[in-house]
Every structure is written in structure tokens, then in C-alpha cells.
mmCIF file of C-alpha atoms in Angstrom:
data_model
loop_
_atom_site.group_PDB
_atom_site.id
_atom_site.type_symbol
_atom_site.label_atom_id
_atom_site.label_comp_id
_atom_site.label_asym_id
_atom_site.label_seq_id
_atom_site.Cartn_x
_atom_site.Cartn_y
_atom_site.Cartn_z
ATOM 1 C CA MET A 1 -5.423 -39.091 -6.615
ATOM 2 C CA SER A 2 -4.372 -40.042 -3.058
ATOM 3 C CA ILE A 3 -5.123 -37.748 -0.116
ATOM 4 C CA LYS A 4 -2.200 -35.414 0.734
ATOM 5 C CA ARG A 5 -1.188 -35.624 4.324
ATOM 6 C CA ILE A 6 -0.375 -32.255 5.838
ATOM 7 C CA ALA A 7 1.611 -31.156 8.906
ATOM 8 C CA ILE A 8 0.881 -27.540 9.982
ATOM 9 C CA LEU A 9 3.540 -25.837 12.083
ATOM 10 C CA GLY A 10 1.812 -22.974 13.768
ATOM 11 C CA SER A 11 -1.765 -24.145 13.288
ATOM 12 C CA THR A 12 -3.282 -21.581 15.675
ATOM 13 C CA GLY A 13 -1.948 -18.497 13.933
ATOM 14 C CA SER A 14 -3.554 -16.562 11.073
ATOM 15 C CA ILE A 15 -2.127 -18.741 8.266
ATOM 16 C CA GLY A 16 -2.586 -22.000 10.142
ATOM 17 C CA THR A 17 -6.284 -21.400 10.891
ATOM 18 C CA GLN A 18 -6.931 -20.370 7.268
ATOM 19 C CA ALA A 19 -5.120 -23.478 6.035
ATOM 20 C CA LEU A 20 -7.390 -25.616 8.213
ATOM 21 C CA ASP A 21 -10.409 -23.896 6.607
ATOM 22 C CA VAL A 22 -9.018 -24.921 3.211
ATOM 23 C CA ILE A 23 -8.475 -28.506 4.390
ATOM 24 C CA GLU A 24 -11.941 -28.657 5.922
ATOM 25 C CA ALA A 25 -13.512 -27.546 2.611
ATOM 26 C CA ASN A 26 -11.561 -30.259 0.739
ATOM 27 C CA PRO A 27 -11.628 -33.479 2.811
ATOM 28 C CA GLU A 28 -11.268 -35.616 -0.273
ATOM 29 C CA VAL A 29 -7.997 -33.911 -1.083
ATOM 30 C CA PHE A 30 -6.220 -33.227 2.279
ATOM 31 C CA SER A 31 -5.848 -34.774 5.701
ATOM 32 C CA VAL A 32 -4.270 -33.282 8.794
ATOM 33 C CA GLU A 33 -1.484 -35.404 10.312
ATOM 34 C CA VAL A 34 0.268 -32.953 12.638
ATOM 35 C CA LEU A 35 -0.793 -29.702 14.380
ATOM 36 C CA THR A 36 1.594 -27.546 16.434
ATOM 37 C CA ALA A 37 1.365 -24.382 18.483
ATOM 38 C CA GLN A 38 3.617 -22.545 20.913
ATOM 39 C CA ASN A 39 1.259 -21.151 23.545
ATOM 40 C CA SER A 40 -2.309 -21.324 22.273
ATOM 41 C CA ALA A 41 -3.243 -24.541 24.007
ATOM 42 C CA ASP A 42 -7.011 -24.034 23.995
ATOM 43 C CA LEU A 43 -7.258 -23.431 20.287
ATOM 44 C CA LEU A 44 -4.804 -26.316 19.566
ATOM 45 C CA ILE A 45 -7.087 -28.607 21.653
ATOM 46 C CA GLU A 46 -10.115 -27.376 19.754
ATOM 47 C CA GLN A 47 -8.408 -27.993 16.400
ATOM 48 C CA ALA A 48 -7.222 -31.435 17.426
ATOM 49 C CA VAL A 49 -10.726 -32.485 18.543
ATOM 50 C CA LYS A 50 -12.088 -31.354 15.200
ATOM 51 C CA PHE A 51 -9.457 -32.590 12.764
ATOM 52 C CA LYS A 52 -8.166 -35.596 14.750
ATOM 53 C CA PRO A 53 -4.475 -35.481 13.652
ATOM 54 C CA LYS A 54 -2.216 -38.324 14.667
ATOM 55 C CA VAL A 55 0.124 -35.917 16.525
ATOM 56 C CA VAL A 56 -0.053 -32.530 18.216
ATOM 57 C CA VAL A 57 2.922 -30.577 19.619
ATOM 58 C CA ILE A 58 2.628 -27.773 22.146
ATOM 59 C CA GLY A 59 5.880 -25.859 22.173
ATOM 60 C CA ASN A 60 5.436 -24.494 25.730
ATOM 61 C CA GLU A 61 6.264 -27.531 27.875
ATOM 62 C CA ALA A 62 4.313 -26.061 30.855
ATOM 63 C CA LEU A 63 1.110 -26.574 28.822
ATOM 64 C CA ARG A 64 1.784 -30.208 27.934
ATOM 65 C CA ASP A 65 -0.291 -31.772 30.769
ATOM 66 C CA LYS A 66 -3.246 -29.572 29.890
ATOM 67 C CA VAL A 67 -3.195 -30.709 26.258
ATOM 68 C CA ILE A 68 -2.719 -34.390 27.195
ATOM 69 C CA SER A 69 -5.621 -34.252 29.644
ATOM 70 C CA ALA A 70 -7.969 -32.584 27.121
ATOM 71 C CA LEU A 71 -7.121 -35.157 24.410
ATOM 72 C CA ALA A 72 -6.861 -38.227 26.571
ATOM 73 C CA SER A 73 -9.980 -39.857 25.073
ATOM 74 C CA LEU A 74 -8.708 -39.487 21.526
ATOM 75 C CA PRO A 75 -6.062 -41.562 19.710
ATOM 76 C CA ILE A 76 -3.689 -38.524 19.427
ATOM 77 C CA GLN A 77 -0.124 -38.469 20.503
ATOM 78 C CA VAL A 78 0.852 -35.320 22.407
ATOM 79 C CA TYR A 79 4.393 -33.989 22.571
ATOM 80 C CA SER A 80 5.946 -30.761 23.799
ATOM 81 C CA GLY A 81 9.081 -28.688 23.330
ATOM 82 C CA ASP A 82 11.377 -27.686 20.519
ATOM 83 C CA ALA A 83 12.898 -31.138 20.047
ATOM 84 C CA ALA A 84 9.470 -32.677 19.459
ATOM 85 C CA LEU A 85 8.638 -29.967 16.951
ATOM 86 C CA VAL A 86 11.788 -30.838 14.966
ATOM 87 C CA SER A 87 11.262 -34.630 15.076
ATOM 88 C CA VAL A 88 7.510 -34.773 14.136
ATOM 89 C CA VAL A 89 8.164 -33.270 10.645
ATOM 90 C CA GLU A 90 10.309 -36.316 9.792
ATOM 91 C CA SER A 91 7.423 -38.722 10.040
ATOM 92 C CA GLU A 92 6.837 -41.031 7.058
ATOM 93 C CA GLU A 93 3.118 -40.343 7.300
ATOM 94 C CA ILE A 94 3.591 -36.659 6.237
ATOM 95 C CA ASP A 95 3.586 -35.589 2.530
ATOM 96 C CA MET A 96 3.888 -31.853 3.002
ATOM 97 C CA VAL A 97 4.853 -29.449 5.777
ATOM 98 C CA LEU A 98 3.166 -26.035 5.987
ATOM 99 C CA THR A 99 5.546 -23.810 7.935
ATOM 100 C CA ALA A 100 3.186 -21.190 9.391
ATOM 101 C CA MET A 101 5.202 -20.338 12.483
ATOM 102 C CA VAL A 102 6.267 -16.717 12.875
ATOM 103 C CA GLY A 103 9.923 -15.712 12.926
ATOM 104 C CA TYR A 104 13.267 -17.382 13.350
ATOM 105 C CA ALA A 105 11.626 -20.292 15.245
ATOM 106 C CA GLY A 106 10.572 -21.746 11.878
ATOM 107 C CA LEU A 107 14.132 -22.256 10.606
ATOM 108 C CA LEU A 108 15.163 -25.547 12.372
ATOM 109 C CA PRO A 109 11.959 -27.480 11.837
ATOM 110 C CA THR A 110 12.055 -26.475 8.119
ATOM 111 C CA ILE A 111 15.657 -27.725 7.817
ATOM 112 C CA HIS A 112 14.638 -31.090 9.317
ATOM 113 C CA ALA A 113 11.558 -31.373 7.107
ATOM 114 C CA ILE A 114 13.664 -30.734 3.998
ATOM 115 C CA LYS A 115 16.282 -33.309 5.078
ATOM 116 C CA ALA A 116 13.474 -35.803 5.536
ATOM 117 C CA GLY A 117 12.399 -35.175 1.951
ATOM 118 C CA LYS A 118 9.127 -33.354 2.701
ATOM 119 C CA ASN A 119 7.874 -30.707 0.265
ATOM 120 C CA ILE A 120 7.408 -27.339 1.955
ATOM 121 C CA ALA A 121 4.531 -24.875 1.734
ATOM 122 C CA LEU A 122 6.463 -21.863 2.993
ATOM 123 C CA ALA A 123 4.579 -19.203 4.974
ATOM 124 C CA ASN A 124 7.550 -18.522 7.280
ATOM 125 C CA LYS A 125 9.490 -16.048 5.228
ATOM 126 C CA GLU A 126 12.089 -15.674 7.948
ATOM 127 C CA THR A 127 13.481 -19.139 7.055
ATOM 128 C CA LEU A 128 14.782 -17.872 3.711
ATOM 129 C CA VAL A 129 15.587 -14.365 5.066
ATOM 130 C CA VAL A 130 17.888 -15.819 7.740
ATOM 131 C CA ALA A 131 19.446 -18.713 5.857
ATOM 132 C CA GLY A 132 18.326 -18.542 2.232
ATOM 133 C CA GLU A 133 21.468 -20.062 0.694
ATOM 134 C CA LEU A 134 21.478 -22.923 3.196
ATOM 135 C CA ILE A 135 17.799 -23.682 2.723
ATOM 136 C CA THR A 136 17.851 -23.617 -1.111
ATOM 137 C CA ASN A 137 20.956 -25.753 -1.299
ATOM 138 C CA LEU A 138 19.353 -28.279 1.090
ATOM 139 C CA ALA A 139 16.135 -28.345 -0.955
ATOM 140 C CA ARG A 140 18.101 -28.944 -4.092
ATOM 141 C CA GLU A 141 20.195 -31.754 -2.526
ATOM 142 C CA ASN A 142 17.100 -33.479 -1.158
ATOM 143 C CA ASN A 143 14.941 -33.022 -4.278
ATOM 144 C CA VAL A 144 12.401 -31.005 -2.250
ATOM 145 C CA SER A 145 10.100 -28.357 -3.670
ATOM 146 C CA ILE A 146 9.341 -25.140 -1.820
ATOM 147 C CA TYR A 147 5.958 -23.666 -2.644
ATOM 148 C CA PRO A 148 5.470 -20.088 -1.497
ATOM 149 C CA VAL A 149 2.427 -19.140 0.531
ATOM 150 C CA ASP A 150 2.980 -15.398 0.865
ATOM 151 C CA SER A 151 0.525 -13.772 -1.487
ATOM 152 C CA GLU A 152 3.254 -11.838 -3.351
ATOM 153 C CA HIS A 153 5.549 -14.817 -3.820
ATOM 154 C CA SER A 154 2.645 -17.050 -4.748
ATOM 155 C CA ALA A 155 1.719 -14.459 -7.390
ATOM 156 C CA ILE A 156 5.216 -14.554 -8.860
ATOM 157 C CA PHE A 157 5.223 -18.356 -8.723
ATOM 158 C CA GLN A 158 1.853 -18.479 -10.576
ATOM 159 C CA CYS A 159 3.086 -16.002 -13.233
ATOM 160 C CA LEU A 160 6.123 -18.221 -13.900
ATOM 161 C CA VAL A 161 4.164 -21.406 -14.594
ATOM 162 C CA GLY A 162 4.822 -22.292 -18.214
ATOM 163 C CA GLU A 163 7.687 -19.785 -18.516
ATOM 164 C CA GLU A 164 10.571 -22.202 -17.617
ATOM 165 C CA ASN A 165 12.486 -21.331 -20.818
ATOM 166 C CA ASN A 166 12.062 -17.545 -20.512
ATOM 167 C CA ALA A 167 14.401 -15.421 -18.483
ATOM 168 C CA ILE A 168 13.066 -12.968 -15.944
ATOM 169 C CA GLU A 169 14.126 -9.382 -16.395
ATOM 170 C CA LYS A 170 12.666 -8.316 -13.027
ATOM 171 C CA ILE A 171 9.818 -8.961 -10.614
ATOM 172 C CA ILE A 172 7.650 -6.337 -9.003
ATOM 173 C CA LEU A 173 6.361 -7.025 -5.493
ATOM 174 C CA THR A 174 3.275 -5.028 -4.594
ATOM 175 C CA ALA A 175 2.791 -3.502 -1.172
ATOM 176 C CA SER A 176 -0.377 -2.089 0.273
ATOM 177 C CA GLY A 177 1.631 0.667 2.024
ATOM 178 C CA GLY A 178 0.151 -0.280 5.366
ATOM 179 C CA PRO A 179 -1.947 1.958 7.604
ATOM 180 C CA PHE A 180 0.507 4.852 7.408
ATOM 181 C CA ARG A 181 0.929 5.285 3.670
ATOM 182 C CA GLY A 182 1.678 8.918 2.844
ATOM 183 C CA LYS A 183 2.439 9.884 6.431
ATOM 184 C CA ASP A 184 5.640 11.688 7.383
ATOM 185 C CA ARG A 185 8.095 10.975 10.205
ATOM 186 C CA GLU A 186 6.535 13.638 12.466
ATOM 187 C CA PHE A 187 3.240 11.724 12.309
ATOM 188 C CA LEU A 188 4.927 8.379 12.749
ATOM 189 C CA ALA A 189 6.728 9.553 15.874
ATOM 190 C CA ALA A 190 3.501 9.576 17.760
ATOM 191 C CA VAL A 191 1.594 6.549 16.410
ATOM 192 C CA THR A 192 0.258 3.916 18.828
ATOM 193 C CA LYS A 193 0.285 0.180 18.493
ATOM 194 C CA GLN A 194 -3.525 0.287 18.144
ATOM 195 C CA GLN A 195 -3.128 2.446 15.041
ATOM 196 C CA ALA A 196 -0.299 0.258 13.649
ATOM 197 C CA LEU A 197 -2.356 -2.911 14.109
ATOM 198 C CA LYS A 198 -5.166 -1.692 11.823
ATOM 199 C CA HIS A 199 -4.101 -2.939 8.431
ATOM 200 C CA PRO A 200 -6.337 -1.592 5.614
ATOM 201 C CA ASN A 201 -6.583 -4.764 3.510
ATOM 202 C CA TRP A 202 -5.243 -7.912 5.171
ATOM 203 C CA SER A 203 -6.034 -9.795 8.393
ATOM 204 C CA MET A 204 -2.766 -10.988 9.873
ATOM 205 C CA GLY A 205 -1.028 -11.670 13.171
ATOM 206 C CA ALA A 206 0.307 -8.815 15.262
ATOM 207 C CA LYS A 207 3.972 -9.210 14.288
ATOM 208 C CA ILE A 208 3.354 -9.296 10.550
ATOM 209 C CA THR A 209 0.890 -6.447 10.767
ATOM 210 C CA ILE A 210 3.526 -4.238 12.431
ATOM 211 C CA ASP A 211 6.051 -5.341 9.860
ATOM 212 C CA SER A 212 3.607 -4.205 7.183
ATOM 213 C CA ALA A 213 3.219 -0.820 8.887
ATOM 214 C CA THR A 214 7.036 -0.297 8.949
ATOM 215 C CA LEU A 215 7.472 -1.792 5.442
ATOM 216 C CA MET A 216 9.828 -4.381 6.944
ATOM 217 C CA ASN A 217 7.449 -7.101 5.793
ATOM 218 C CA LYS A 218 8.116 -5.973 2.238
ATOM 219 C CA GLY A 219 11.812 -5.882 2.919
ATOM 220 C CA LEU A 220 11.761 -9.457 4.192
ATOM 221 C CA GLU A 221 9.789 -10.444 1.129
ATOM 222 C CA VAL A 222 12.411 -8.886 -1.110
ATOM 223 C CA ILE A 223 15.094 -11.056 0.516
ATOM 224 C CA GLU A 224 12.813 -14.140 0.387
ATOM 225 C CA ALA A 225 12.198 -13.515 -3.336
ATOM 226 C CA LYS A 226 15.922 -13.504 -4.064
ATOM 227 C CA TRP A 227 16.193 -17.092 -2.859
ATOM 228 C CA LEU A 228 12.864 -18.441 -4.172
ATOM 229 C CA PHE A 229 13.457 -17.191 -7.726
ATOM 230 C CA ASP A 230 17.244 -16.952 -7.885
ATOM 231 C CA LEU A 231 17.380 -13.230 -8.519
ATOM 232 C CA ALA A 232 19.753 -10.353 -7.894
ATOM 233 C CA ALA A 233 18.642 -7.436 -5.735
ATOM 234 C CA SER A 234 18.555 -5.271 -8.857
ATOM 235 C CA GLN A 235 15.899 -7.583 -10.318
ATOM 236 C CA ILE A 236 13.444 -7.038 -7.455
ATOM 237 C CA ASP A 237 11.299 -3.961 -7.397
ATOM 238 C CA VAL A 238 8.668 -2.830 -4.944
ATOM 239 C CA ILE A 239 5.610 -0.764 -5.840
ATOM 240 C CA VAL A 240 2.903 0.483 -3.496
ATOM 241 C CA HIS A 241 -0.560 -0.638 -4.662
ATOM 242 C CA PRO A 242 -3.058 0.366 -1.997
ATOM 243 C CA GLN A 243 -5.979 -1.739 -3.352
ATOM 244 C CA SER A 244 -4.000 -5.002 -2.989
ATOM 245 C CA ILE A 245 -5.712 -6.489 -6.085
ATOM 246 C CA ILE A 246 -2.549 -7.114 -8.126
ATOM 247 C CA HIS A 247 -0.526 -9.342 -5.865
ATOM 248 C CA SER A 248 2.747 -9.061 -7.793
ATOM 249 C CA MET A 249 4.141 -9.071 -11.315
ATOM 250 C CA VAL A 250 6.870 -10.510 -13.513
ATOM 251 C CA GLN A 251 8.505 -8.683 -16.385
ATOM 252 C CA PHE A 252 10.301 -10.794 -19.022
ATOM 253 C CA GLU A 253 13.205 -9.935 -21.274
ATOM 254 C CA ASP A 254 10.911 -8.953 -24.167
ATOM 255 C CA GLY A 255 9.263 -6.324 -21.947
ATOM 256 C CA SER A 256 5.987 -8.142 -21.573
ATOM 257 C CA MET A 257 4.520 -8.501 -18.055
ATOM 258 C CA LYS A 258 2.312 -11.002 -16.211
ATOM 259 C CA ALA A 259 0.363 -10.193 -13.108
ATOM 260 C CA GLN A 260 -1.640 -12.339 -10.722
ATOM 261 C CA MET A 261 -4.783 -10.680 -9.449
ATOM 262 C CA GLY A 262 -7.651 -11.251 -7.095
ATOM 263 C CA LEU A 263 -9.360 -10.012 -3.935
ATOM 264 C CA PRO A 264 -7.141 -10.046 -0.845
ATOM 265 C CA ASP A 265 -7.662 -13.547 0.585
ATOM 266 C CA MET A 266 -4.858 -15.658 1.989
ATOM 267 C CA LYS A 267 -6.765 -18.866 1.496
ATOM 268 C CA LEU A 268 -6.139 -18.772 -2.268
ATOM 269 C CA PRO A 269 -2.290 -18.839 -2.112
ATOM 270 C CA ILE A 270 -2.468 -21.392 0.765
ATOM 271 C CA GLN A 271 -4.681 -23.666 -1.331
ATOM 272 C CA TYR A 272 -2.522 -23.173 -4.419
ATOM 273 C CA ALA A 273 0.665 -24.170 -2.489
ATOM 274 C CA LEU A 274 -0.955 -27.179 -0.850
ATOM 275 C CA HIS A 275 -2.369 -28.632 -4.058
ATOM 276 C CA TYR A 276 0.138 -27.461 -6.729
ATOM 277 C CA PRO A 277 0.095 -27.975 -9.698
ATOM 278 C CA TYR A 278 -3.723 -28.292 -9.560
ATOM 279 C CA ARG A 279 -6.225 -25.575 -8.779
ATOM 280 C CA LEU A 280 -9.173 -26.460 -6.585
ATOM 281 C CA LYS A 281 -12.676 -25.111 -7.134
ATOM 282 C CA SER A 282 -13.532 -22.612 -4.412
ATOM 283 C CA THR A 283 -16.329 -20.431 -3.167
ATOM 284 C CA PHE A 284 -13.983 -17.488 -2.508
ATOM 285 C CA PRO A 285 -15.465 -14.081 -3.402
ATOM 286 C CA ARG A 286 -14.707 -13.108 -7.033
ATOM 287 C CA PHE A 287 -13.103 -9.837 -8.165
ATOM 288 C CA ASP A 288 -15.399 -7.441 -9.994
ATOM 289 C CA PHE A 289 -13.615 -4.902 -12.249
ATOM 290 C CA ALA A 290 -16.572 -2.578 -12.111
ATOM 291 C CA ALA A 291 -16.209 -2.277 -8.327
ATOM 292 C CA TYR A 292 -12.585 -1.184 -8.722
ATOM 293 C CA PRO A 293 -12.575 1.532 -11.514
ATOM 294 C CA SER A 294 -9.133 2.640 -10.445
ATOM 295 C CA LEU A 295 -6.064 0.686 -9.495
ATOM 296 C CA THR A 296 -3.216 2.976 -8.368
ATOM 297 C CA PHE A 297 0.489 2.629 -7.931
ATOM 298 C CA GLU A 298 3.265 4.713 -6.302
ATOM 299 C CA LYS A 299 6.903 4.445 -5.249
ATOM 300 C CA PRO A 300 7.576 3.447 -1.634
ATOM 301 C CA ASP A 301 8.944 6.239 0.604
ATOM 302 C CA LEU A 302 12.279 4.822 1.685
ATOM 303 C CA GLU A 303 13.314 7.882 3.645
ATOM 304 C CA THR A 304 10.275 7.784 5.891
ATOM 305 C CA PHE A 305 10.042 4.025 6.075
ATOM 306 C CA ARG A 306 13.697 3.109 6.443
ATOM 307 C CA ASN A 307 13.200 -0.607 7.043
ATOM 308 C CA LEU A 308 12.717 -1.404 3.360
ATOM 309 C CA ALA A 309 15.989 0.307 2.500
ATOM 310 C CA VAL A 310 17.795 -1.566 5.321
ATOM 311 C CA ALA A 311 16.475 -4.870 3.945
ATOM 312 C CA TYR A 312 17.798 -4.096 0.446
ATOM 313 C CA GLU A 313 21.172 -3.152 1.918
ATOM 314 C CA ALA A 314 21.287 -6.511 3.806
ATOM 315 C CA LEU A 315 20.449 -8.419 0.608
ATOM 316 C CA GLU A 316 23.275 -6.642 -1.282
ATOM 317 C CA LYS A 317 25.713 -7.267 1.584
ATOM 318 C CA GLY A 318 24.873 -10.951 1.900
ATOM 319 C CA GLY A 319 26.425 -13.226 4.521
ATOM 320 C CA ASN A 320 24.675 -13.030 7.834
ATOM 321 C CA ALA A 321 23.425 -9.440 7.343
ATOM 322 C CA ALA A 322 19.825 -10.453 6.763
ATOM 323 C CA CYS A 323 19.922 -12.748 9.842
ATOM 324 C CA ILE A 324 20.944 -9.656 11.886
ATOM 325 C CA VAL A 325 18.141 -7.594 10.421
ATOM 326 C CA ASN A 326 15.572 -10.312 11.126
ATOM 327 C CA ALA A 327 16.608 -10.864 14.722
ATOM 328 C CA ALA A 328 16.775 -7.140 15.495
ATOM 329 C CA ASN A 329 13.390 -6.643 13.956
ATOM 330 C CA GLU A 330 11.761 -9.414 15.955
ATOM 331 C CA ILE A 331 13.033 -7.958 19.182
ATOM 332 C CA ALA A 332 12.160 -4.371 18.237
ATOM 333 C CA VAL A 333 8.614 -5.240 17.117
ATOM 334 C CA ASP A 334 8.027 -7.149 20.341
ATOM 335 C CA ALA A 335 9.284 -4.115 22.280
ATOM 336 C CA PHE A 336 6.924 -1.795 20.388
ATOM 337 C CA LEU A 337 3.968 -4.148 21.028
ATOM 338 C CA THR A 338 4.785 -4.145 24.761
ATOM 339 C CA ASP A 339 5.142 -0.315 24.885
ATOM 340 C CA LYS A 340 8.900 -0.292 25.501
ATOM 341 C CA ILE A 341 9.892 1.726 22.397
ATOM 342 C CA ARG A 342 8.148 4.046 19.937
ATOM 343 C CA PHE A 343 7.288 3.202 16.362
ATOM 344 C CA LEU A 344 10.222 4.967 14.707
ATOM 345 C CA GLU A 345 12.614 3.423 17.179
ATOM 346 C CA ILE A 346 12.026 0.012 15.545
ATOM 347 C CA SER A 347 14.254 1.185 12.661
ATOM 348 C CA ASP A 348 16.744 2.669 15.064
ATOM 349 C CA VAL A 349 17.292 -0.655 16.830
ATOM 350 C CA ILE A 350 17.684 -2.533 13.574
ATOM 351 C CA ILE A 351 20.143 -0.080 12.018
ATOM 352 C CA GLU A 352 22.312 -0.055 15.242
ATOM 353 C CA CYS A 353 22.405 -3.871 15.348
ATOM 354 C CA VAL A 354 23.500 -4.058 11.704
ATOM 355 C CA ALA A 355 26.332 -1.567 12.535
ATOM 356 C CA LYS A 356 27.537 -3.410 15.691
ATOM 357 C CA ILE A 357 26.990 -7.127 15.258
ATOM 358 C CA ASN A 358 29.864 -9.071 13.717
ATOM 359 C CA TYR A 359 29.480 -9.593 9.968
ATOM 360 C CA ILE A 360 30.236 -13.062 8.565
ATOM 361 C CA GLN A 361 30.554 -13.315 4.803
ATOM 362 C CA ASN A 362 30.149 -17.109 4.418
ATOM 363 C CA PRO A 363 28.110 -18.331 7.414
ATOM 364 C CA GLY A 364 27.150 -21.892 8.236
ATOM 365 C CA TYR A 365 24.212 -23.018 10.345
ATOM 366 C CA SER A 366 26.046 -22.476 13.632
ATOM 367 C CA ASP A 367 26.965 -18.979 12.559
ATOM 368 C CA TYR A 368 23.295 -18.154 11.937
ATOM 369 C CA VAL A 369 22.428 -19.470 15.433
ATOM 370 C CA ASP A 370 25.202 -17.402 17.057
ATOM 371 C CA THR A 371 24.302 -14.309 15.008
ATOM 372 C CA ASN A 372 20.627 -14.600 15.972
ATOM 373 C CA GLU A 373 21.444 -14.990 19.697
ATOM 374 C CA ALA A 374 24.020 -12.151 19.696
ATOM 375 C CA THR A 375 21.742 -9.767 17.862
ATOM 376 C CA ARG A 376 18.864 -10.451 20.182
ATOM 377 C CA ARG A 377 21.033 -9.850 23.279
ATOM 378 C CA PHE A 378 22.360 -6.591 21.859
ATOM 379 C CA ALA A 379 18.920 -5.382 20.786
ATOM 380 C CA LEU A 380 17.469 -6.153 24.219
ATOM 381 C CA GLU A 381 20.350 -4.190 25.835
ATOM 382 C CA MET A 382 19.625 -1.216 23.624
ATOM 383 C CA ILE A 383 15.915 -1.305 24.444
ATOM 384 C CA GLN A 384 16.646 -1.548 28.228
ATOM 385 C CA VAL A 385 18.616 1.697 27.858
ATOM 386 C CA LYS A 386 15.708 3.362 26.078
ATOM 387 C CA VAL A 387 13.069 2.325 28.626
#
């Protein structure tokens, strides 16, 4: 079996660094061809020295000279800027692109990678949230496979292996509930970003951790699941499972269910996506049933955590509605992390944007770009008023 050549978009983030751990543990299976980062030049340099990719891209052009200088003695090409990020994924020397960038920024590089015929290991859920129909159609036209990296979607994907001839009745995405499970709106009105950044089970980047605390992360996953598995909104349930041992479930038409289980560790779904359809032997910690005598489940509180309900509404509405939700959420989360708005105001910003931004029923790529920009401008204006 030949070595699979990987490009990692967002190599300095949580998913990217864990993917490099997987690659380092399996040098006979994977090689790193491309590493990219937006601002984390020091870590990108460290990774490049260690893994020696053919190409690195630093998104922030002001950091280009720093990266070039640090890697001058190595046979590594250094590029910068968004245009470089888009073009490197088209290289013939890449077999698979891991999209580990956070947010809307991952959309255009993913489109170009698909058009170049590269299989995608998708950790950037926003790509399908913003433009799910466009992306899935492109993948079909270019005979490209999209392998989910999110633990929940990987779980569904694993449960469906061998079930190609059996219809799905519904899927059940599990949610940890985040750090504020069971809390009311009075409590949430006063929470700090330090509290919100303390996830009980998973180690993630700041944006995704806040999304988990608001349940928007689960809302985005609901929208992503629709496109990954060709489902209606009514076929996608969410259940709160605080232990995060069952990563998600599939229910078939005969009523039987399959679940994928394991200790919370993102390296497992990363590894599965990179090497599908084969499983690699690992030294990951093993689950011990005796250590978990009770696995519990409860319904999500949609009245307290309104973002999940907003995401379902956007999925039902279709068009550019999910693009609006995603853009508003990105701006609102950044504002919360920079102390410009309070925790509950994240939902307020998103709901107002959905109400005010122009709805387009059948958007094309340029419509998504315009919607994203218009939503961000409007959300920033709202936040300026609140400050």
C-alpha cells in the first residue's frame, strides 16, 4: 500500500496538531505534503522543521518573511495569503486534504480541492453549513469522497459501513451539554468567557468550545449531517449524553440501532477519516465499562439554549439561511471572547441577523459570499451599538 500524501489546512489548531500526532505515529502510512496556518507562525515553523512538507502557507502575509527566514535552510516552499491557500490544494502531489481550518475561511479551499479531485477529510463543518448543496454536488461531479472528522459524524459514518442497502429512519447526534448543562438563563446571563471555555470532556479551540457551551456547535452539526448523509431535518435528533462515550447513533427502518462508542479522543475519528476504509492499530486508551456504570441521556433545553433551535429553523428554511446563522455566530462568538457582548447576547445577534439579512432561496457561490459579508457587517454594527 502506497503512502498517502496529506495536506493539512489549519495545522496549528486543535485538529491539525492531533492529525500530525496520528501521522507521526504512522510514518509508513502517511506523509505530510502541505501545512498551513493563519497567524501561528512559530508553531507552523516548528511543524515544518519536524515534518518537512514540500510546502507551507502562512495566511497572514505580514508573517511571510519570518517563516521564509526560519525555513531558509530546508527544501520547503513558503507561500502566503488566501490565493496561495487555494492553489496549494490543487497540487498533484496531494492525495487527501484535511480541512481543519475554523469557520467560513475553509469554504473556498475546500471547493478548489474538490475541483482538483482530492478526497476530503472534513473537520471544517462550516463548509457544509454554509454551502452544503454546492459542496455535495461538486463532490459528486468530481467523484470525490468526503470523510467526516467530527466525532459525531464519524460515528454515524462508521455505523453506516455495510448498511448501504438499508434505509436510515433517523440519526441521533449526542451532545455533552457543555459546561452549562442544566443551568437556567439567569445563570447564563452572568457567565464569563473563562467559565465558557472549560469544556467538561473535550479539548478544542476557543471558538468551538464556546459553540459547545451555547449548543450552536450541535446546531451546526445537525446542518452538516443533513448534507453528509442526505437526510431531512426530521430525521436528525439530538440527545444530551454528558459522559461523551456514545458518539452518535443510527436507527434503521426495522427499529434496530447502531452506536459508535469510545473514550473522548479526536485522534480516533481523524485517523479513521485519513485511512478509511482501514483501521490502524493504536495505543489510544481503551474504554472500560466497569469505570462507567451509568451512561445517561436527556433532551436538550432549546428554550435556554436557543442556538440549537435557530439552527434547526435555518435547516428547515434552506437557501442561504444557514450561511446567515454561521456568519452571525462567528462574529458574535468573537465579540464574546473579546468582552464586547455577554453570553446570552450571542443568540440575540444571530436571531436578529436571520430576521434582517436578505433571504435567498436558491443561492449560488457568489450569493454565499455576499450573504456572509452582509451578515458580518450587520452583526458588527449591532455589537457596536451594544458596546
